[in-house]
GROMACS .gro file of C-alpha atoms in nm:
model
  509
    1MET     CA    1  -6.981  17.810  34.887
    2VAL     CA    2  -6.809  18.146  34.836
    3PRO     CA    3  -6.440  18.105  34.737
    4PRO     CA    4  -6.182  18.261  34.974
    5PRO     CA    5  -6.100  18.569  34.763
    6LEU     CA    6  -6.469  18.650  34.732
    7ARG     CA    7  -6.521  18.602  35.105
    8ILE     CA    8  -6.241  18.851  35.171
    9TRP     CA    9  -6.404  19.108  34.943
   10LEU     CA   10  -6.749  19.055  35.089
   11ALA     CA   11  -6.621  19.080  35.445
   12ALA     CA   12  -6.466  19.418  35.367
   13SER     CA   13  -6.725  19.552  35.125
   14PRO     CA   14  -6.887  19.890  35.192
   15ARG     CA   15  -7.228  19.726  35.231
   16HIS     CA   16  -7.116  19.511  35.522
   17GLU     CA   17  -6.944  19.803  35.689
   18HIS     CA   18  -7.260  20.010  35.639
   19GLN     CA   19  -7.467  19.748  35.818
   20GLY     CA   20  -7.225  19.669  36.097
   21GLY     CA   21  -7.062  20.006  36.150
   22VAL     CA   22  -6.740  20.154  36.013
   23LYS     CA   23  -6.451  19.998  36.204
   24THR     CA   24  -6.149  20.201  36.090
   25GLU     CA   25  -6.058  20.545  35.966
   26GLU     CA   26  -5.959  20.390  35.631
   27HIS     CA   27  -6.304  20.238  35.583
   28ARG     CA   28  -6.466  20.567  35.681
   29SER     CA   29  -6.245  20.751  35.433
   30VAL     CA   30  -6.337  20.510  35.156
   31LEU     CA   31  -6.707  20.554  35.220
   32GLN     CA   32  -6.678  20.934  35.221
   33TRP     CA   33  -6.559  20.953  34.862
   34MET     CA   34  -6.701  20.640  34.701
   35PRO     CA   35  -6.952  20.735  34.431
   36CYS     CA   36  -7.305  20.657  34.538
   37ARG     CA   37  -7.378  20.483  34.211
   38PHE     CA   38  -7.097  20.228  34.251
   39TYR     CA   39  -7.186  20.169  34.615
   40GLU     CA   40  -7.551  20.115  34.526
   41LYS     CA   41  -7.451  19.874  34.248
   42VAL     CA   42  -7.257  19.657  34.492
   43GLN     CA   43  -7.533  19.677  34.751
   44ALA     CA   44  -7.803  19.578  34.500
   45LEU     CA   45  -7.609  19.274  34.379
   46HIS     CA   46  -7.541  19.143  34.727
   47GLN     CA   47  -7.857  19.184  34.926
   48ASP     CA   48  -7.794  18.835  35.062
   49PRO     CA   49  -7.527  18.869  35.334
   50LYS     CA   50  -7.374  18.539  35.222
   51ALA     CA   51  -7.353  18.682  34.869
   52SER     CA   52  -7.442  18.360  34.691
   53VAL     CA   53  -7.262  18.326  34.358
   54ASP     CA   54  -7.463  18.030  34.230
   55ASN     CA   55  -7.587  18.252  33.948
   56PRO     CA   56  -7.308  18.254  33.684
   57LEU     CA   57  -7.389  18.610  33.581
   58LEU     CA   58  -7.353  18.729  33.940
   59ALA     CA   59  -7.029  18.531  33.973
   60PHE     CA   60  -6.887  18.683  33.654
   61SER     CA   61  -6.981  19.039  33.752
   62LEU     CA   62  -6.829  18.988  34.097
   63ILE     CA   63  -6.501  18.857  33.955
   64LYS     CA   64  -6.489  19.144  33.706
   65ARG     CA   65  -6.562  19.401  33.976
   66LEU     CA   66  -6.284  19.263  34.195
   67HIS     CA   67  -6.030  19.244  33.913
   68SER     CA   68  -6.092  19.568  33.723
   69ASP     CA   69  -6.388  19.781  33.835
   70TRP     CA   70  -6.284  19.831  34.195
   71PRO     CA   71  -5.916  19.912  34.113
   72ASN     CA   72  -6.039  20.157  33.849
   73VAL     CA   73  -6.237  20.339  34.116
   74ILE     CA   74  -5.946  20.334  34.360
   75TYR     CA   75  -5.698  20.476  34.110
   76SER     CA   76  -5.940  20.737  33.971
   77ASP     CA   77  -5.896  21.112  34.003
   78GLU     CA   78  -6.183  21.121  34.251
   79ALA     CA   79  -5.973  20.919  34.494
   80THR     CA   80  -5.683  21.164  34.503
   81ARG     CA   81  -5.751  21.289  34.857
   82ASN     CA   82  -5.754  20.934  34.990
   83THR     CA   83  -5.480  20.786  34.773
   84GLN     CA   84  -5.257  20.644  35.045
   85ALA     CA   85  -5.536  20.479  35.243
   86LEU     CA   86  -5.701  20.340  34.930
   87HIS     CA   87  -5.383  20.201  34.781
   88ALA     CA   88  -5.281  20.048  35.112
   89GLY     CA   89  -5.621  19.884  35.146
   90LEU     CA   90  -5.597  19.738  34.796
   91ARG     CA   91  -5.242  19.610  34.847
   92GLU     CA   92  -5.354  19.437  35.165
   93VAL     CA   93  -5.592  19.205  34.978
   94GLU     CA   94  -5.456  19.225  34.622
   95GLN     CA   95  -5.299  18.878  34.629
   96GLU     CA   96  -5.633  18.724  34.724
   97LEU     CA   97  -5.833  18.896  34.451
   98PRO     CA   98  -5.915  18.732  34.116
   99GLY     CA   99  -5.655  18.789  33.847
  100ALA     CA  100  -5.677  18.838  33.472
  101GLU     CA  101  -5.676  18.460  33.420
  102ASP     CA  102  -5.975  18.424  33.653
  103LEU     CA  103  -6.170  18.696  33.475
  104ASP     CA  104  -6.097  18.562  33.127
  105GLY     CA  105  -6.185  18.212  33.247
  106ALA     CA  106  -6.520  18.340  33.377
  107ALA     CA  107  -6.588  18.502  33.039
  108ARG     CA  108  -6.510  18.176  32.859
  109ALA     CA  109  -6.740  17.997  33.103
  110LEU     CA  110  -7.031  18.221  32.998
  111MET     CA  111  -6.957  18.140  32.633
  112ARG     CA  112  -6.949  17.769  32.719
  113LEU     CA  113  -7.290  17.793  32.885
  114GLN     CA  114  -7.416  17.987  32.583
  115ASP     CA  115  -7.305  17.707  32.351
  116VAL     CA  116  -7.394  17.392  32.543
  117TYR     CA  117  -7.735  17.511  32.660
  118VAL     CA  118  -7.815  17.713  32.343
  119LEU     CA  119  -7.872  18.036  32.532
  120SER     CA  120  -7.908  18.369  32.355
  121VAL     CA  121  -7.656  18.637  32.441
  122LYS     CA  122  -7.928  18.901  32.464
  123GLY     CA  123  -8.117  18.682  32.709
  124LEU     CA  124  -7.805  18.613  32.916
  125ALA     CA  125  -7.720  18.983  32.929
  126SER     CA  126  -8.064  19.051  33.076
  127GLY     CA  127  -8.038  18.762  33.324
  128ILE     CA  128  -8.257  18.508  33.141
  129PHE     CA  129  -8.141  18.145  33.107
  130GLN     CA  130  -8.373  18.017  32.839
  131ARG     CA  131  -8.370  17.859  32.495
  132ALA     CA  132  -8.615  17.975  32.232
  133GLY     CA  133  -8.955  17.815  32.281
  134GLN     CA  134  -8.841  17.622  32.591
  135PRO     CA  135  -8.908  17.671  32.963
  136PRO     CA  136  -8.625  17.839  33.156
  137LEU     CA  137  -8.336  17.609  33.242
  138TYR     CA  138  -8.271  17.815  33.552
  139SER     CA  139  -8.480  18.085  33.719
  140PRO     CA  140  -8.276  18.277  33.979
  141GLY     CA  141  -8.458  18.433  34.270
  142ARG     CA  142  -8.343  18.774  34.152
  143ARG     CA  143  -8.247  18.854  33.796
  144VAL     CA  144  -7.894  18.986  33.746
  145SER     CA  145  -7.814  19.179  33.428
  146LEU     CA  146  -7.477  19.243  33.267
  147SER     CA  147  -7.357  19.593  33.183
  148ALA     CA  148  -7.230  19.710  32.844
  149ASP     CA  149  -6.874  19.691  32.980
  150ASP     CA  150  -6.936  19.334  33.104
  151CYS     CA  151  -7.055  19.225  32.759
  152PHE     CA  152  -6.763  19.402  32.596
  153HIS     CA  153  -6.516  19.210  32.811
  154VAL     CA  154  -6.669  18.873  32.722
  155GLY     CA  155  -6.662  18.968  32.354
  156LYS     CA  156  -6.304  19.089  32.371
  157VAL     CA  157  -6.185  18.763  32.531
  158ALA     CA  158  -6.321  18.585  32.222
  159TYR     CA  159  -6.190  18.857  31.989
  160ASP     CA  160  -5.836  18.831  32.125
  161THR     CA  161  -5.824  18.461  32.031
  162GLY     CA  162  -5.971  18.513  31.683
  163ASP     CA  163  -6.301  18.358  31.789
  164TYR     CA  164  -6.540  18.580  31.594
  165TYR     CA  165  -6.825  18.329  31.632
  166HIS     CA  166  -6.851  18.440  31.995
  167SER     CA  167  -6.712  18.793  31.976
  168ILE     CA  168  -6.981  18.919  31.737
  169PRO     CA  169  -7.295  18.850  31.950
  170TRP     CA  170  -7.132  18.971  32.271
  171LEU     CA  171  -6.992  19.287  32.110
  172GLU     CA  172  -7.330  19.347  31.941
  173GLU     CA  173  -7.494  19.342  32.284
  174ALA     CA  174  -7.223  19.572  32.422
  175VAL     CA  175  -7.280  19.821  32.137
  176SER     CA  176  -7.656  19.808  32.193
  177LEU     CA  177  -7.621  19.879  32.565
  178PHE     CA  178  -7.356  20.150  32.517
  179ARG     CA  179  -7.585  20.327  32.268
  180LEU     CA  180  -7.860  20.341  32.530
  181SER     CA  181  -7.633  20.509  32.783
  182TYR     CA  182  -7.410  20.712  32.553
  183GLY     CA  183  -7.289  21.032  32.715
  184SER     CA  184  -7.282  20.893  33.067
  185TRP     CA  185  -6.944  20.761  33.184
  186ASN     CA  186  -6.912  20.494  33.450
  187LEU     CA  187  -6.602  20.541  33.662
  188GLU     CA  188  -6.520  20.170  33.681
  189ASP     CA  189  -6.567  20.090  33.309
  190ARG     CA  190  -6.267  20.021  33.088
  191SER     CA  191  -6.448  20.034  32.755
  192SER     CA  192  -6.678  20.266  32.563
  193LEU     CA  193  -6.913  20.269  32.265
  194GLU     CA  194  -6.620  20.356  32.040
  195ASP     CA  195  -6.420  20.056  32.166
  196ALA     CA  196  -6.712  19.821  32.110
  197LEU     CA  197  -6.779  19.956  31.759
  198ASP     CA  198  -6.411  19.925  31.669
  199HIS     CA  199  -6.383  19.561  31.779
  200LEU     CA  200  -6.720  19.466  31.633
  201ALA     CA  201  -6.639  19.619  31.294
  202PHE     CA  202  -6.316  19.420  31.268
  203SER     CA  203  -6.495  19.102  31.381
  204TYR     CA  204  -6.745  19.142  31.096
  205PHE     CA  205  -6.461  19.213  30.853
  206MET     CA  206  -6.286  18.890  30.954
  207ALA     CA  207  -6.618  18.706  30.922
  208GLY     CA  208  -6.649  18.830  30.562
  209ASN     CA  209  -6.929  19.082  30.618
  210ILE     CA  210  -6.756  19.388  30.468
  211SER     CA  211  -7.067  19.604  30.431
  212HIS     CA  212  -7.154  19.576  30.801
  213ALA     CA  213  -6.792  19.640  30.898
  214LEU     CA  214  -6.809  19.959  30.689
  215SER     CA  215  -7.135  20.070  30.850
  216LEU     CA  216  -6.998  20.023  31.203
  217SER     CA  217  -6.673  20.202  31.119
  218ARG     CA  218  -6.866  20.499  30.982
  219GLU     CA  219  -7.067  20.511  31.304
  220PHE     CA  220  -6.739  20.509  31.496
  221LEU     CA  221  -6.617  20.814  31.302
  222ARG     CA  222  -6.926  21.009  31.403
  223TYR     CA  223  -6.800  20.993  31.761
  224ASP     CA  224  -6.426  21.016  31.683
  225PRO     CA  225  -6.384  21.176  31.336
  226SER     CA  226  -6.008  21.233  31.383
  227ASN     CA  227  -5.922  20.864  31.417
  228GLU     CA  228  -5.690  20.800  31.123
  229ARG     CA  229  -5.674  20.423  31.161
  230VAL     CA  230  -6.052  20.380  31.138
  231SER     CA  231  -6.061  20.629  30.849
  232ARG     CA  232  -5.815  20.406  30.663
  233ASN     CA  233  -6.032  20.106  30.741
  234VAL     CA  234  -6.336  20.282  30.593
  235ALA     CA  235  -6.146  20.352  30.273
  236LYS     CA  236  -6.026  19.992  30.261
  237TYR     CA  237  -6.375  19.849  30.311
  238LYS     CA  238  -6.522  20.078  30.043
  239LYS     CA  239  -6.255  19.971  29.797
  240LEU     CA  240  -6.314  19.602  29.870
  241LEU     CA  241  -6.686  19.643  29.814
  242GLU     CA  242  -6.630  19.835  29.489
  243MET     CA  243  -6.394  19.566  29.362
  244GLU     CA  244  -6.622  19.293  29.495
  245THR     CA  245  -6.317  19.102  29.616
  246GLY     CA  246  -6.436  19.075  29.972
  247ALA     CA  247  -6.533  18.729  30.083
  248SER     CA  248  -6.907  18.680  30.101
  249ALA     CA  249  -7.049  18.653  30.448
  250SER     CA  250  -7.113  18.295  30.557
  251PRO     CA  251  -7.226  18.144  30.886
  252LEU     CA  252  -6.943  18.132  31.136
  253GLN     CA  253  -6.843  17.794  31.276
  254ARG     CA  254  -6.790  17.732  31.645
  255PRO     CA  255  -6.422  17.692  31.737
  256ASN     CA  256  -6.295  17.332  31.747
  257SER     CA  257  -6.623  17.207  31.602
  258THR     CA  258  -6.443  16.922  31.425
  259ARG     CA  259  -6.229  16.816  31.721
  260LEU     CA  260  -6.516  16.671  31.921
  261GLN     CA  261  -6.711  16.432  31.698
  262SER     CA  262  -6.956  16.353  31.977
  263ARG     CA  263  -7.031  16.719  32.054
  264ASP     CA  264  -7.393  16.718  31.933
  265ALA     CA  265  -7.488  16.405  32.131
  266TYR     CA  266  -7.307  16.538  32.439
  267GLU     CA  267  -7.484  16.873  32.431
  268GLU     CA  268  -7.825  16.718  32.363
  269LEU     CA  269  -7.783  16.502  32.675
  270CYS     CA  270  -7.678  16.805  32.880
  271GLN     CA  271  -7.990  16.990  32.769
  272ARG     CA  272  -8.230  16.717  32.881
  273PRO     CA  273  -8.433  16.839  33.181
  274ARG     CA  274  -8.283  16.693  33.499
  275GLY     CA  275  -8.121  16.403  33.313
  276GLN     CA  276  -8.449  16.287  33.158
  277ALA     CA  277  -8.415  15.934  33.019
  278ALA     CA  278  -8.535  15.815  32.682
  279PRO     CA  279  -8.863  15.612  32.701
  280GLU     CA  280  -8.700  15.284  32.599
  281GLN     CA  281  -8.458  15.309  32.892
  282LEU     CA  282  -8.732  15.336  33.155
  283LEU     CA  283  -8.790  14.960  33.131
  284HIS     CA  284  -8.448  14.899  33.285
  285LEU     CA  285  -8.499  15.117  33.590
  286GLY     CA  286  -8.535  14.948  33.927
  287CYS     CA  287  -8.463  15.011  34.294
  288SER     CA  288  -8.355  14.773  34.570
  289TYR     CA  289  -8.190  14.750  34.910
  290GLU     CA  290  -7.849  14.579  34.875
  291THR     CA  291  -7.629  14.414  35.137
  292ASN     CA  292  -7.389  14.251  34.889
  293SER     CA  293  -7.322  13.984  35.157
  294SER     CA  294  -7.127  14.244  35.353
  295PRO     CA  295  -7.160  14.271  35.733
  296TYR     CA  296  -7.116  14.648  35.700
  297LEU     CA  297  -7.447  14.670  35.512
  298LEU     CA  298  -7.662  14.434  35.721
  299LEU     CA  299  -7.807  14.701  35.949
  300GLN     CA  300  -7.820  14.975  35.684
  301PRO     CA  301  -7.844  14.831  35.331
  302ALA     CA  302  -7.739  15.041  35.034
  303LYS     CA  303  -8.024  15.210  34.843
  304LYS     CA  304  -7.947  15.111  34.485
  305GLU     CA  305  -8.119  15.249  34.176
  306LEU     CA  306  -8.025  15.062  33.860
  307ILE     CA  307  -7.980  15.325  33.590
  308GLN     CA  308  -7.857  15.117  33.297
  309ILE     CA  309  -7.769  14.755  33.223
  310GLN     CA  310  -7.522  14.815  32.936
  311PRO     CA  311  -7.307  14.980  33.040
  312TYR     CA  312  -7.383  14.880  33.396
  313VAL     CA  313  -7.452  15.201  33.589
  314ALA     CA  314  -7.606  15.219  33.937
  315LEU     CA  315  -7.687  15.511  34.165
  316TYR     CA  316  -7.662  15.458  34.542
  317HIS     CA  317  -7.878  15.713  34.722
  318ASP     CA  318  -7.784  15.859  35.063
  319PHE     CA  319  -7.438  15.707  35.027
  320ILE     CA  320  -7.286  15.967  35.258
  321THR     CA  321  -7.425  16.215  35.511
  322ASP     CA  322  -7.424  16.594  35.490
  323ALA     CA  323  -7.163  16.606  35.768
  324GLU     CA  324  -6.933  16.362  35.585
  325ALA     CA  325  -6.966  16.561  35.262
  326GLU     CA  326  -6.873  16.885  35.439
  327THR     CA  327  -6.576  16.717  35.608
  328ILE     CA  328  -6.442  16.590  35.275
  329LYS     CA  329  -6.484  16.931  35.109
  330GLY     CA  330  -6.314  17.097  35.405
  331LEU     CA  331  -6.019  16.858  35.390
  332ALA     CA  332  -5.974  16.907  35.016
  333GLY     CA  333  -6.031  17.284  35.004
  334PRO     CA  334  -5.678  17.401  35.094
  335TRP     CA  335  -5.521  17.161  34.840
  336LEU     CA  336  -5.737  17.230  34.536
  337GLN     CA  337  -5.540  17.281  34.214
  338ARG     CA  338  -5.645  17.311  33.849
  339SER     CA  339  -5.734  16.960  33.728
  340VAL     CA  340  -5.512  16.793  33.467
  341VAL     CA  341  -5.573  16.523  33.208
  342ALA     CA  342  -5.358  16.246  33.064
  343SER     CA  343  -5.179  16.347  32.744
  344GLY     CA  344  -4.962  16.064  32.620
  345GLU     CA  345  -4.717  15.988  32.899
  346LYS     CA  346  -4.771  16.326  33.067
  347GLN     CA  347  -5.049  16.513  33.242
  348GLN     CA  348  -5.148  16.869  33.158
  349LYS     CA  349  -5.423  17.130  33.188
  350ALA     CA  350  -5.684  17.137  32.912
  351GLU     CA  351  -5.979  17.357  32.817
  352TYR     CA  352  -6.201  17.051  32.784
  353ARG     CA  353  -6.167  16.991  33.158
  354ILE     CA  354  -6.235  17.295  33.377
  355SER     CA  355  -6.230  17.214  33.747
  356LYS     CA  356  -6.008  17.206  34.054
  357SER     CA  357  -5.913  16.887  34.234
  358ALA     CA  358  -5.724  16.749  34.533
  359TRP     CA  359  -5.629  16.399  34.647
  360LEU     CA  360  -5.701  16.260  34.994
  361LYS     CA  361  -5.534  15.954  35.145
  362ASP     CA  362  -5.743  15.725  35.364
  363THR     CA  363  -5.521  15.838  35.655
  364ALA     CA  364  -5.631  16.201  35.608
  365ASP     CA  365  -5.936  16.159  35.831
  366PRO     CA  366  -6.155  15.882  35.978
  367VAL     CA  367  -6.434  15.995  35.743
  368VAL     CA  368  -6.219  15.913  35.438
  369ARG     CA  369  -6.124  15.576  35.586
  370ALA     CA  370  -6.489  15.494  35.660
  371LEU     CA  371  -6.584  15.597  35.306
  372ASP     CA  372  -6.329  15.353  35.162
  373ARG     CA  373  -6.479  15.071  35.368
  374ARG     CA  374  -6.827  15.162  35.249
  375ILE     CA  375  -6.719  15.165  34.884
  376ALA     CA  376  -6.554  14.824  34.929
  377ALA     CA  377  -6.871  14.686  35.087
  378VAL     CA  378  -7.101  14.814  34.813
  379THR     CA  379  -6.880  14.716  34.518
  380GLY     CA  380  -6.731  14.398  34.663
  381LEU     CA  381  -6.389  14.512  34.537
  382ASP     CA  382  -6.051  14.534  34.707
  383LEU     CA  383  -5.951  14.895  34.775
  384ARG     CA  384  -5.629  14.827  34.962
  385PRO     CA  385  -5.320  14.998  34.815
  386PRO     CA  386  -5.221  14.973  34.535
  387TYR     CA  387  -5.550  14.834  34.405
  388ALA     CA  388  -5.728  15.170  34.419
  389GLU     CA  389  -5.628  15.533  34.384
  390TYR     CA  390  -5.659  15.795  34.655
  391LEU     CA  391  -5.991  15.976  34.680
  392GLN     CA  392  -6.000  16.259  34.427
  393VAL     CA  393  -6.216  16.557  34.533
  394VAL     CA  394  -6.322  16.786  34.248
  395ASN     CA  395  -6.486  17.127  34.248
  396TYR     CA  396  -6.662  17.247  33.932
  397GLY     CA  397  -6.721  17.621  33.966
  398LEU     CA  398  -6.856  17.874  33.717
  399GLY     CA  399  -6.928  17.679  33.396
  400GLY     CA  400  -6.707  17.391  33.515
  401HIS     CA  401  -6.722  17.085  33.290
  402TYR     CA  402  -6.539  16.779  33.157
  403GLU     CA  403  -6.600  16.695  32.792
  404PRO     CA  404  -6.648  16.330  32.677
  405HIS     CA  405  -6.372  16.098  32.796
  406PHE     CA  406  -6.302  15.749  32.927
  407ASP     CA  407  -6.190  15.689  33.284
  408HIS     CA  408  -5.990  15.383  33.181
  409ALA     CA  409  -5.664  15.414  32.990
  410THR     CA  410  -5.686  15.359  32.616
  411SER     CA  411  -5.306  15.338  32.569
  412ARG     CA  412  -5.039  15.140  32.749
  413LYS     CA  413  -4.839  15.464  32.768
  414SER     CA  414  -5.096  15.618  33.000
  415PRO     CA  415  -4.972  15.743  33.340
  416LEU     CA  416  -5.234  15.512  33.497
  417TYR     CA  417  -5.009  15.214  33.440
  418ARG     CA  418  -4.735  15.360  33.660
  419MET     CA  419  -4.924  15.222  33.958
  420LYS     CA  420  -4.846  14.873  33.824
  421SER     CA  421  -5.193  14.760  33.925
  422GLY     CA  422  -5.356  14.742  33.584
  423ASN     CA  423  -5.624  14.957  33.428
  424ARG     CA  424  -5.918  15.124  33.603
  425ILE     CA  425  -6.179  14.852  33.629
  426ALA     CA  426  -6.449  15.064  33.796
  427THR     CA  427  -6.544  15.419  33.895
  428ILE     CA  428  -6.752  15.539  34.186
  429MET     CA  429  -6.836  15.911  34.185
  430ILE     CA  430  -6.995  16.066  34.493
  431TYR     CA  431  -7.194  16.388  34.466
  432LEU     CA  432  -7.092  16.606  34.761
  433SER     CA  433  -7.326  16.895  34.679
  434ALA     CA  434  -7.641  16.984  34.489
  435VAL     CA  435  -7.662  17.222  34.193
  436GLU     CA  436  -7.956  17.427  34.075
  437ALA     CA  437  -7.907  17.356  33.704
  438GLY     CA  438  -7.669  17.170  33.476
  439GLY     CA  439  -7.382  16.948  33.587
  440SER     CA  440  -7.534  16.615  33.478
  441THR     CA  441  -7.315  16.315  33.402
  442ALA     CA  442  -7.383  16.223  33.039
  443PHE     CA  443  -7.302  15.883  32.889
  444ILE     CA  444  -7.264  15.966  32.522
  445TYR     CA  445  -7.282  15.637  32.330
  446ALA     CA  446  -7.531  15.485  32.577
  447ASN     CA  447  -7.755  15.793  32.528
  448PHE     CA  448  -7.855  15.877  32.885
  449SER     CA  449  -7.759  16.126  33.154
  450VAL     CA  450  -7.774  16.126  33.531
  451PRO     CA  451  -7.849  16.451  33.720
  452VAL     CA  452  -7.658  16.558  34.028
  453VAL     CA  453  -7.815  16.394  34.334
  454LYS     CA  454  -7.665  16.525  34.657
  455ASN     CA  455  -7.499  16.258  34.877
  456ALA     CA  456  -7.556  15.986  34.616
  457ALA     CA  457  -7.283  15.774  34.456
  458LEU     CA  458  -7.274  15.679  34.087
  459PHE     CA  459  -7.101  15.347  34.006
  460TRP     CA  460  -7.006  15.190  33.672
  461TRP     CA  461  -6.767  14.930  33.529
  462ASN     CA  462  -6.503  15.076  33.295
  463LEU     CA  463  -6.375  14.737  33.174
  464ARG     CA  464  -6.550  14.431  33.046
  465ARG     CA  465  -6.485  14.099  33.217
  466ASN     CA  466  -6.227  14.013  32.949
  467GLY     CA  467  -6.024  14.320  33.049
  468ASN     CA  468  -6.103  14.530  32.741
  469GLY     CA  469  -6.229  14.883  32.782
  470ASP     CA  470  -6.605  14.929  32.756
  471GLY     CA  471  -6.662  15.183  32.479
  472ASP     CA  472  -7.013  15.252  32.606
  473THR     CA  473  -6.869  15.424  32.914
  474LEU     CA  474  -6.768  15.735  32.719
  475HIS     CA  475  -6.905  16.003  32.952
  476ALA     CA  476  -6.889  16.374  33.030
  477GLY     CA  477  -6.954  16.619  33.309
  478CYS     CA  478  -7.197  16.877  33.168
  479PRO     CA  479  -7.120  17.243  33.244
  480VAL     CA  480  -7.257  17.371  33.573
  481LEU     CA  481  -7.523  17.624  33.476
  482ALA     CA  482  -7.604  17.737  33.829
  483GLY     CA  483  -7.451  17.624  34.156
  484ASP     CA  484  -7.129  17.485  34.298
  485LYS     CA  485  -7.067  17.120  34.207
  486TRP     CA  486  -6.846  16.903  34.426
  487VAL     CA  487  -6.775  16.535  34.360
  488ALA     CA  488  -6.540  16.272  34.503
  489ASN     CA  489  -6.403  16.008  34.266
  490LYS     CA  490  -6.265  15.668  34.360
  491TRP     CA  491  -6.097  15.473  34.081
  492ILE     CA  492  -6.044  15.101  34.140
  493HIS     CA  493  -5.785  14.905  33.940
  494GLU     CA  494  -5.812  14.556  33.794
  495HIS     CA  495  -5.527  14.393  33.988
  496GLY     CA  496  -5.654  14.243  34.313
  497GLN     CA  497  -6.004  14.194  34.173
  498GLU     CA  498  -5.935  13.863  33.991
  499PHE     CA  499  -6.152  13.661  34.230
  500ARG     CA  500  -6.396  13.941  34.311
  501ARG     CA  501  -6.493  14.001  33.948
  502PRO     CA  502  -6.370  13.689  33.764
  503CYS     CA  503  -6.352  13.648  33.388
  504SER     CA  504  -6.657  13.512  33.209
  505ALA     CA  505  -6.674  13.182  33.022
  506ASP     CA  506  -6.752  13.395  32.716
  507PRO     CA  507  -6.428  13.561  32.596
  508GLN     CA  508  -6.636  13.840  32.434
  509ASP     CA  509  -6.798  13.938  32.764
   0.00000   0.00000   0.00000
């Protein structure tokens, strides 16, 4: 699915006008002056009329072109004769175009994919999604490469936050690509070889590699010998090396590497091909048709695949239809907002959850109401208010993810208790779309992951029968490597379920 701002750009892009005929004098004027190279670049990237942005590299380059490249062309000297028409055309759609936050978020998404899936920057820049010695995680139909300016922007986003672990490889790639094309200037670019060398040299200095910072700064001065600031840096680096007071270079650590103790297990699960299970877990797998003594399921039993016994996790195939999934996405689309997480007694945005979500009441549409009945039939639980939350629809776009977390509250101060219906006893998560790569649901302590299965519903118990949280349900949404992931979550609370899931005779159960 192409987001609204991208649809607006694609509908008005020169390529579409070229195919369907120029409709206005403004469009004709734009085409008369637009540099052939920029036009051909846009045309080459979007040979598909629907302009699929499943490929994260294509999505990033499109966002960057909308935010910076295209305005650079419009406000260039070459556009002087058409200034009024160009500026008016830009103002008409400016509010719908991606902003700086969108572009920086897309850059961080590429770094997230680089980390979680252990992808090389050089490979990513050339359109290859592959780990060393491993088969490709994703093979797009047409390879999309990043430009030197694209790589520079990703590196600078890391640089601006003091993240030299990521800035160095991306700026290295930018320098390498700028060297290959030095002397030719791209109208839409904001950076140059000198910019990349300057930022890379300082990144190496901050990483403790003084000699390499000196070498890069000297290269910079070959192109801009009058730059006094870089000349001072060269003198400083030489003095540090002579005095041997510079810190010795050591491997850089990923940012926040100590914050997430389960990071290694989480990423290993995300890297497993299509949620591949460990051999010892295959013994627990089984499939069955389930009616759960419900009249709603007599004519069409639920197709249950038992994924795990502890924690109990089941996957219900063909839980919804394609038409129902599209209806739910359509209902939620206009209301999508950046997802928040519980933080003490408040809720806030967080980098460890990147997605957009909306809430749908059962009165929003007959499809939502029918879905609630189906969930109640399959689970045997009471979903009447206030025993369950509204349906939460979530869209994970470019690199969207949710790092390891529990669905149930782990503190009595959690906002979940404001419903006065107890903790979240169970979760059912419905996959509304398919993805080409990534996006698995990983259960960290239980050591298994479940791939995205379109129209299927994943169910698990968050609480044990004694009401305590089940620590084995720590789970995560792996970053979407390629595609557009949509899910619908239904969280069911413990009040109202006393006779539907009674306590066990064993107080430890």
